[in-house]
Amino acid sequence: MAAVVVAILDRDNWDANTDIIVVVDGARRRLTWVPRDLWSPLIRDRINAAFAIGGGSLLLDALAELGFAADSAICLRRGASEAALAGASVRVPIPAPLDFWYPLTPTSRIEDGRQQVSFRPPAETLRGARLHQWIGARSMVNGQGSDFHRMRRQIVFLRALIAQDFDFRLLLKDPELVRISGGDPLPLLARVSTSWRMLVHDWVDDAVIDGKMVLVPRKPKPWWRRQLRRLRDRLKGKPT
């Protein structure tokens, strides 16, 4: 199997949006985090609504239209991830101080009340509520936070889980909280290691479509601009 989509819903029901979407590419040994606000022309909505509208098959079709082809999708309700991580203790590196506004509870709206959560260098051991705050916080106290910051922290978290041999089979303990579309994704997922490349798909621009703040694919630079940059680099003696 060449690629698999892993999606985690933001609520513990099958009508919820997919809060986390990761495309696991076995051929390239690469994991790509897809922004949940990426606009999907196929469903005329953000990509995170595809599963709620048409299940895993529609999520696969919507992602393929955006250039993320995959053979299967495994979608987990929030309860599956919460149960699997209930007893987890994960140490993550923290290169710089981080301060966020976070909802009073993980599933409440920040508009209904907030608390400040902070993480300090050089590292912190996450467990319980702190673990969910690390994964989900996006609004920085200084106003500079974004969903891209959140996804990059998820990468740090996943690398730490893999490094400490976390048993990912715990996510599948309750079959009622898991849905698979397409072929069996587990053999490919079992191959993922810390040596695999993990990145955020951030080649996007802000846009407003149908009155919604969304992200759209950024247009590639014209070929002549790339050639001009390479020529400039050669003149400056930089490797191309």
Short mmCIF file of C-alpha atoms in Angstrom, two decimals:
data_model
loop_
_atom_site.label_atom_id
_atom_site.label_comp_id
_atom_site.label_asym_id
_atom_site.label_seq_id
_atom_site.Cartn_x
_atom_site.Cartn_y
_atom_site.Cartn_z
CA MET A 1 0.00 0.00 0.00
CA ALA A 2 1.47 3.34 -1.09
CA ALA A 3 -0.28 5.80 1.24
CA VAL A 4 -2.74 5.91 4.12
CA VAL A 5 -4.75 8.74 5.67
CA VAL A 6 -5.00 8.91 9.46
CA ALA A 7 -7.72 11.23 10.78
CA ILE A 8 -8.82 12.00 14.34
CA LEU A 9 -12.20 13.61 14.97
CA ASP A 10 -12.48 16.62 17.27
CA ARG A 11 -15.51 15.21 19.12
CA ASP A 12 -16.52 11.74 20.22
CA ASN A 13 -19.17 11.19 17.55
CA TRP A 14 -19.14 10.30 13.88
CA ASP A 15 -20.72 13.61 12.82
CA ALA A 16 -17.70 15.61 14.01
CA ASN A 17 -15.00 17.23 11.90
CA THR A 18 -11.57 15.69 11.50
CA ASP A 19 -9.32 17.81 13.71
CA ILE A 20 -6.10 16.05 12.65
CA ILE A 21 -5.44 14.77 9.13
CA VAL A 22 -2.13 13.07 8.33
CA VAL A 23 -1.16 11.45 5.02
CA VAL A 24 1.34 8.62 5.53
CA ASP A 25 3.34 8.02 2.34
CA GLY A 26 5.14 4.68 2.47
CA ALA A 27 7.04 5.11 -0.79
CA ARG A 28 8.57 8.41 0.33
CA ARG A 29 8.74 7.48 4.02
CA ARG A 30 6.96 10.72 4.79
CA LEU A 31 4.09 11.96 6.97
CA THR A 32 2.30 15.14 5.92
CA TRP A 33 -0.05 17.07 8.18
CA VAL A 34 -2.87 18.57 6.09
CA PRO A 35 -4.38 21.82 7.47
CA ARG A 36 -7.98 21.27 8.55
CA ASP A 37 -9.01 24.61 7.02
CA LEU A 38 -7.78 23.72 3.52
CA TRP A 39 -10.59 24.42 1.05
CA SER A 40 -12.01 21.41 -0.79
CA PRO A 41 -13.67 22.26 -4.12
CA LEU A 42 -15.22 18.77 -4.16
CA ILE A 43 -17.37 19.36 -1.06
CA ARG A 44 -17.42 23.17 -1.21
CA ASP A 45 -16.20 23.31 2.38
CA ARG A 46 -13.08 22.91 4.48
CA ILE A 47 -11.37 19.54 4.12
CA ASN A 48 -12.10 18.69 7.77
CA ALA A 49 -15.83 18.44 6.95
CA ALA A 50 -15.41 15.72 4.32
CA PHE A 51 -15.63 12.77 6.70
CA ALA A 52 -18.77 14.07 8.41
CA ILE A 53 -20.42 14.54 5.01
CA GLY A 54 -19.48 11.29 3.31
CA GLY A 55 -17.25 9.16 5.49
CA GLY A 56 -13.74 7.95 4.79
CA SER A 57 -14.31 7.42 1.07
CA LEU A 58 -15.26 11.08 0.54
CA LEU A 59 -12.30 12.19 2.65
CA LEU A 60 -10.02 10.14 0.38
CA ASP A 61 -11.60 11.64 -2.76
CA ALA A 62 -11.36 15.20 -1.43
CA LEU A 63 -7.72 14.77 -0.46
CA ALA A 64 -6.87 13.17 -3.82
CA GLU A 65 -8.32 16.20 -5.60
CA LEU A 66 -5.90 18.35 -3.59
CA GLY A 67 -2.92 16.17 -4.52
CA PHE A 68 -2.87 13.79 -1.53
CA ALA A 69 -3.70 10.42 -3.08
CA ALA A 70 -4.06 7.51 -0.66
CA ASP A 71 -5.33 3.94 -0.77
CA SER A 72 -7.15 3.85 2.55
CA ALA A 73 -8.22 5.95 5.51
CA ILE A 74 -8.41 5.13 9.19
CA CYS A 75 -10.61 7.54 11.15
CA LEU A 76 -10.70 7.61 14.93
CA ARG A 77 -13.23 9.23 17.20
CA ARG A 78 -11.83 11.47 19.92
CA GLY A 79 -12.63 8.81 22.50
CA ALA A 80 -10.18 6.39 20.90
CA SER A 81 -7.24 8.77 21.23
CA GLU A 82 -8.21 9.88 24.73
CA ALA A 83 -8.46 6.29 25.96
CA ALA A 84 -5.15 5.32 24.38
CA LEU A 85 -3.34 8.29 25.93
CA ALA A 86 -5.05 8.13 29.33
CA GLY A 87 -2.02 6.64 31.04
CA ALA A 88 0.65 8.04 28.76
CA SER A 89 3.61 10.10 29.93
CA VAL A 90 5.57 11.71 27.13
CA ARG A 91 8.66 13.92 27.38
CA VAL A 92 8.97 16.53 24.61
CA PRO A 93 11.76 19.06 23.93
CA ILE A 94 10.84 22.74 24.27
CA PRO A 95 13.39 25.06 22.62
CA ALA A 96 11.70 28.33 23.64
CA PRO A 97 9.04 29.46 26.15
CA LEU A 98 5.46 28.95 24.94
CA ASP A 99 2.35 30.61 26.35
CA PHE A 100 -1.15 29.86 25.07
CA TRP A 101 -4.77 30.66 25.71
CA TYR A 102 -6.68 27.39 26.04
CA PRO A 103 -10.36 26.53 26.69
CA LEU A 104 -11.38 25.69 30.23
CA THR A 105 -11.95 22.12 29.03
CA PRO A 106 -10.50 20.42 25.91
CA THR A 107 -13.87 20.25 24.13
CA SER A 108 -15.30 23.66 25.09
CA ARG A 109 -15.06 26.87 23.07
CA ILE A 110 -12.36 29.34 23.97
CA GLU A 111 -14.98 32.10 23.61
CA ASP A 112 -16.83 30.60 26.60
CA GLY A 113 -13.82 30.89 28.91
CA ARG A 114 -10.09 30.49 28.75
CA GLN A 115 -7.01 29.74 30.81
CA GLN A 116 -3.34 30.40 30.20
CA VAL A 117 -1.13 27.35 29.74
CA SER A 118 2.66 27.56 29.51
CA PHE A 119 5.51 25.27 28.52
CA ARG A 120 9.10 26.01 29.47
CA PRO A 121 12.50 24.87 28.16
CA PRO A 122 14.37 22.65 27.94
CA ALA A 123 11.72 19.91 28.07
CA GLU A 124 8.54 18.85 29.79
CA THR A 125 6.90 15.55 30.60
CA LEU A 126 3.30 15.63 29.40
CA ARG A 127 0.48 13.66 30.95
CA GLY A 128 -3.23 14.12 31.48
CA ALA A 129 -4.55 17.60 30.68
CA ARG A 130 -1.06 18.89 29.84
CA LEU A 131 -0.82 16.37 27.06
CA HIS A 132 -4.04 17.57 25.43
CA GLN A 133 -3.00 21.21 25.86
CA TRP A 134 0.23 20.54 23.98
CA ILE A 135 -1.57 18.82 21.12
CA GLY A 136 -4.47 21.25 20.80
CA ALA A 137 -3.50 24.79 21.86
CA ARG A 138 -3.31 27.25 18.99
CA SER A 139 -3.94 30.79 20.34
CA MET A 140 -0.70 32.21 21.70
CA VAL A 141 -0.86 34.88 24.37
CA ASN A 142 1.25 37.18 22.16
CA GLY A 143 -1.25 36.73 19.32
CA GLN A 144 1.12 34.88 16.99
CA GLY A 145 -0.35 31.38 17.22
CA SER A 146 -1.82 29.47 14.29
CA ASP A 147 -2.92 25.99 13.33
CA PHE A 148 0.52 25.45 11.78
CA HIS A 149 2.18 25.87 15.20
CA ARG A 150 -0.24 23.30 16.59
CA MET A 151 0.54 20.77 13.85
CA ARG A 152 4.29 21.18 14.35
CA ARG A 153 3.87 20.45 18.06
CA GLN A 154 1.90 17.33 17.11
CA ILE A 155 4.91 16.21 15.08
CA VAL A 156 7.17 16.67 18.11
CA PHE A 157 4.67 14.71 20.18
CA LEU A 158 4.38 11.83 17.69
CA ARG A 159 8.16 11.52 17.38
CA ALA A 160 8.40 11.29 21.16
CA LEU A 161 5.68 8.60 21.27
CA ILE A 162 7.45 6.51 18.63
CA ALA A 163 10.82 6.94 20.34
CA GLN A 164 9.49 5.55 23.61
CA ASP A 165 7.81 2.57 21.88
CA PHE A 166 4.26 3.64 22.60
CA ASP A 167 1.75 0.87 21.88
CA PHE A 168 -0.37 2.40 19.10
CA ARG A 169 -2.61 -0.69 19.12
CA LEU A 170 -4.35 0.92 22.10
CA LEU A 171 -6.05 3.25 19.60
CA LEU A 172 -7.86 0.23 18.14
CA LYS A 173 -8.98 -1.30 21.41
CA ASP A 174 -12.63 -0.30 20.94
CA PRO A 175 -13.68 -1.13 17.34
CA GLU A 176 -16.76 1.07 17.73
CA LEU A 177 -14.46 4.11 17.75
CA VAL A 178 -12.58 3.21 14.57
CA ARG A 179 -13.62 3.21 10.91
CA ILE A 180 -11.46 2.06 8.01
CA SER A 181 -12.14 2.83 4.35
CA GLY A 182 -10.21 1.00 1.64
CA GLY A 183 -7.50 -1.56 2.26
CA ASP A 184 -5.88 -2.53 5.54
CA PRO A 185 -3.74 0.47 6.65
CA LEU A 186 -2.06 -1.22 9.61
CA PRO A 187 0.93 -2.89 7.87
CA LEU A 188 2.06 0.46 6.46
CA LEU A 189 1.47 2.33 9.71
CA ALA A 190 3.52 -0.27 11.59
CA ARG A 191 6.54 0.67 9.47
CA VAL A 192 6.61 4.33 10.54
CA SER A 193 9.67 5.27 12.58
CA THR A 194 11.37 8.41 13.85
CA SER A 195 13.62 8.33 10.77
CA TRP A 196 10.65 9.12 8.52
CA ARG A 197 10.25 12.72 7.40
CA MET A 198 7.37 14.56 9.08
CA LEU A 199 6.18 17.91 7.76
CA VAL A 200 3.28 20.35 7.66
CA HIS A 201 1.69 21.23 4.32
CA ASP A 202 2.03 25.00 4.61
CA TRP A 203 2.30 26.00 0.93
CA VAL A 204 -1.06 27.75 1.23
CA ASP A 205 -2.62 31.21 1.29
CA ASP A 206 -5.50 32.70 3.25
CA ALA A 207 -8.78 33.18 1.40
CA VAL A 208 -12.48 33.82 1.95
CA ILE A 209 -14.83 31.47 0.06
CA ASP A 210 -18.58 31.33 0.59
CA GLY A 211 -18.08 33.63 3.56
CA LYS A 212 -15.62 31.25 5.28
CA MET A 213 -12.02 31.96 6.24
CA VAL A 214 -10.13 29.12 4.58
CA LEU A 215 -6.76 28.12 3.14
CA VAL A 216 -6.13 27.55 -0.56
CA PRO A 217 -3.11 26.03 -2.35
CA ARG A 218 -0.48 28.65 -3.10
CA LYS A 219 0.27 29.06 -6.78
CA PRO A 220 3.75 27.90 -7.81
CA LYS A 221 6.22 30.58 -8.76
CA PRO A 222 6.70 31.13 -12.52
CA TRP A 223 9.49 29.07 -14.03
CA TRP A 224 11.45 32.19 -14.96
CA ARG A 225 11.54 33.32 -11.33
CA ARG A 226 13.06 30.00 -10.31
CA GLN A 227 15.65 30.30 -13.08
CA LEU A 228 16.42 33.88 -12.05
CA ARG A 229 16.93 32.81 -8.45
CA ARG A 230 19.28 30.01 -9.51
CA LEU A 231 21.28 32.40 -11.68
CA ARG A 232 21.51 34.89 -8.82
CA ASP A 233 22.70 32.15 -6.47
CA ARG A 234 25.38 31.04 -8.94
CA LEU A 235 26.64 34.60 -9.29
CA LYS A 236 26.87 34.82 -5.52
CA GLY A 237 28.72 31.51 -5.38
CA LYS A 238 25.92 29.66 -3.58
CA PRO A 239 25.33 25.98 -4.32
CA THR A 240 22.22 25.32 -6.41
#
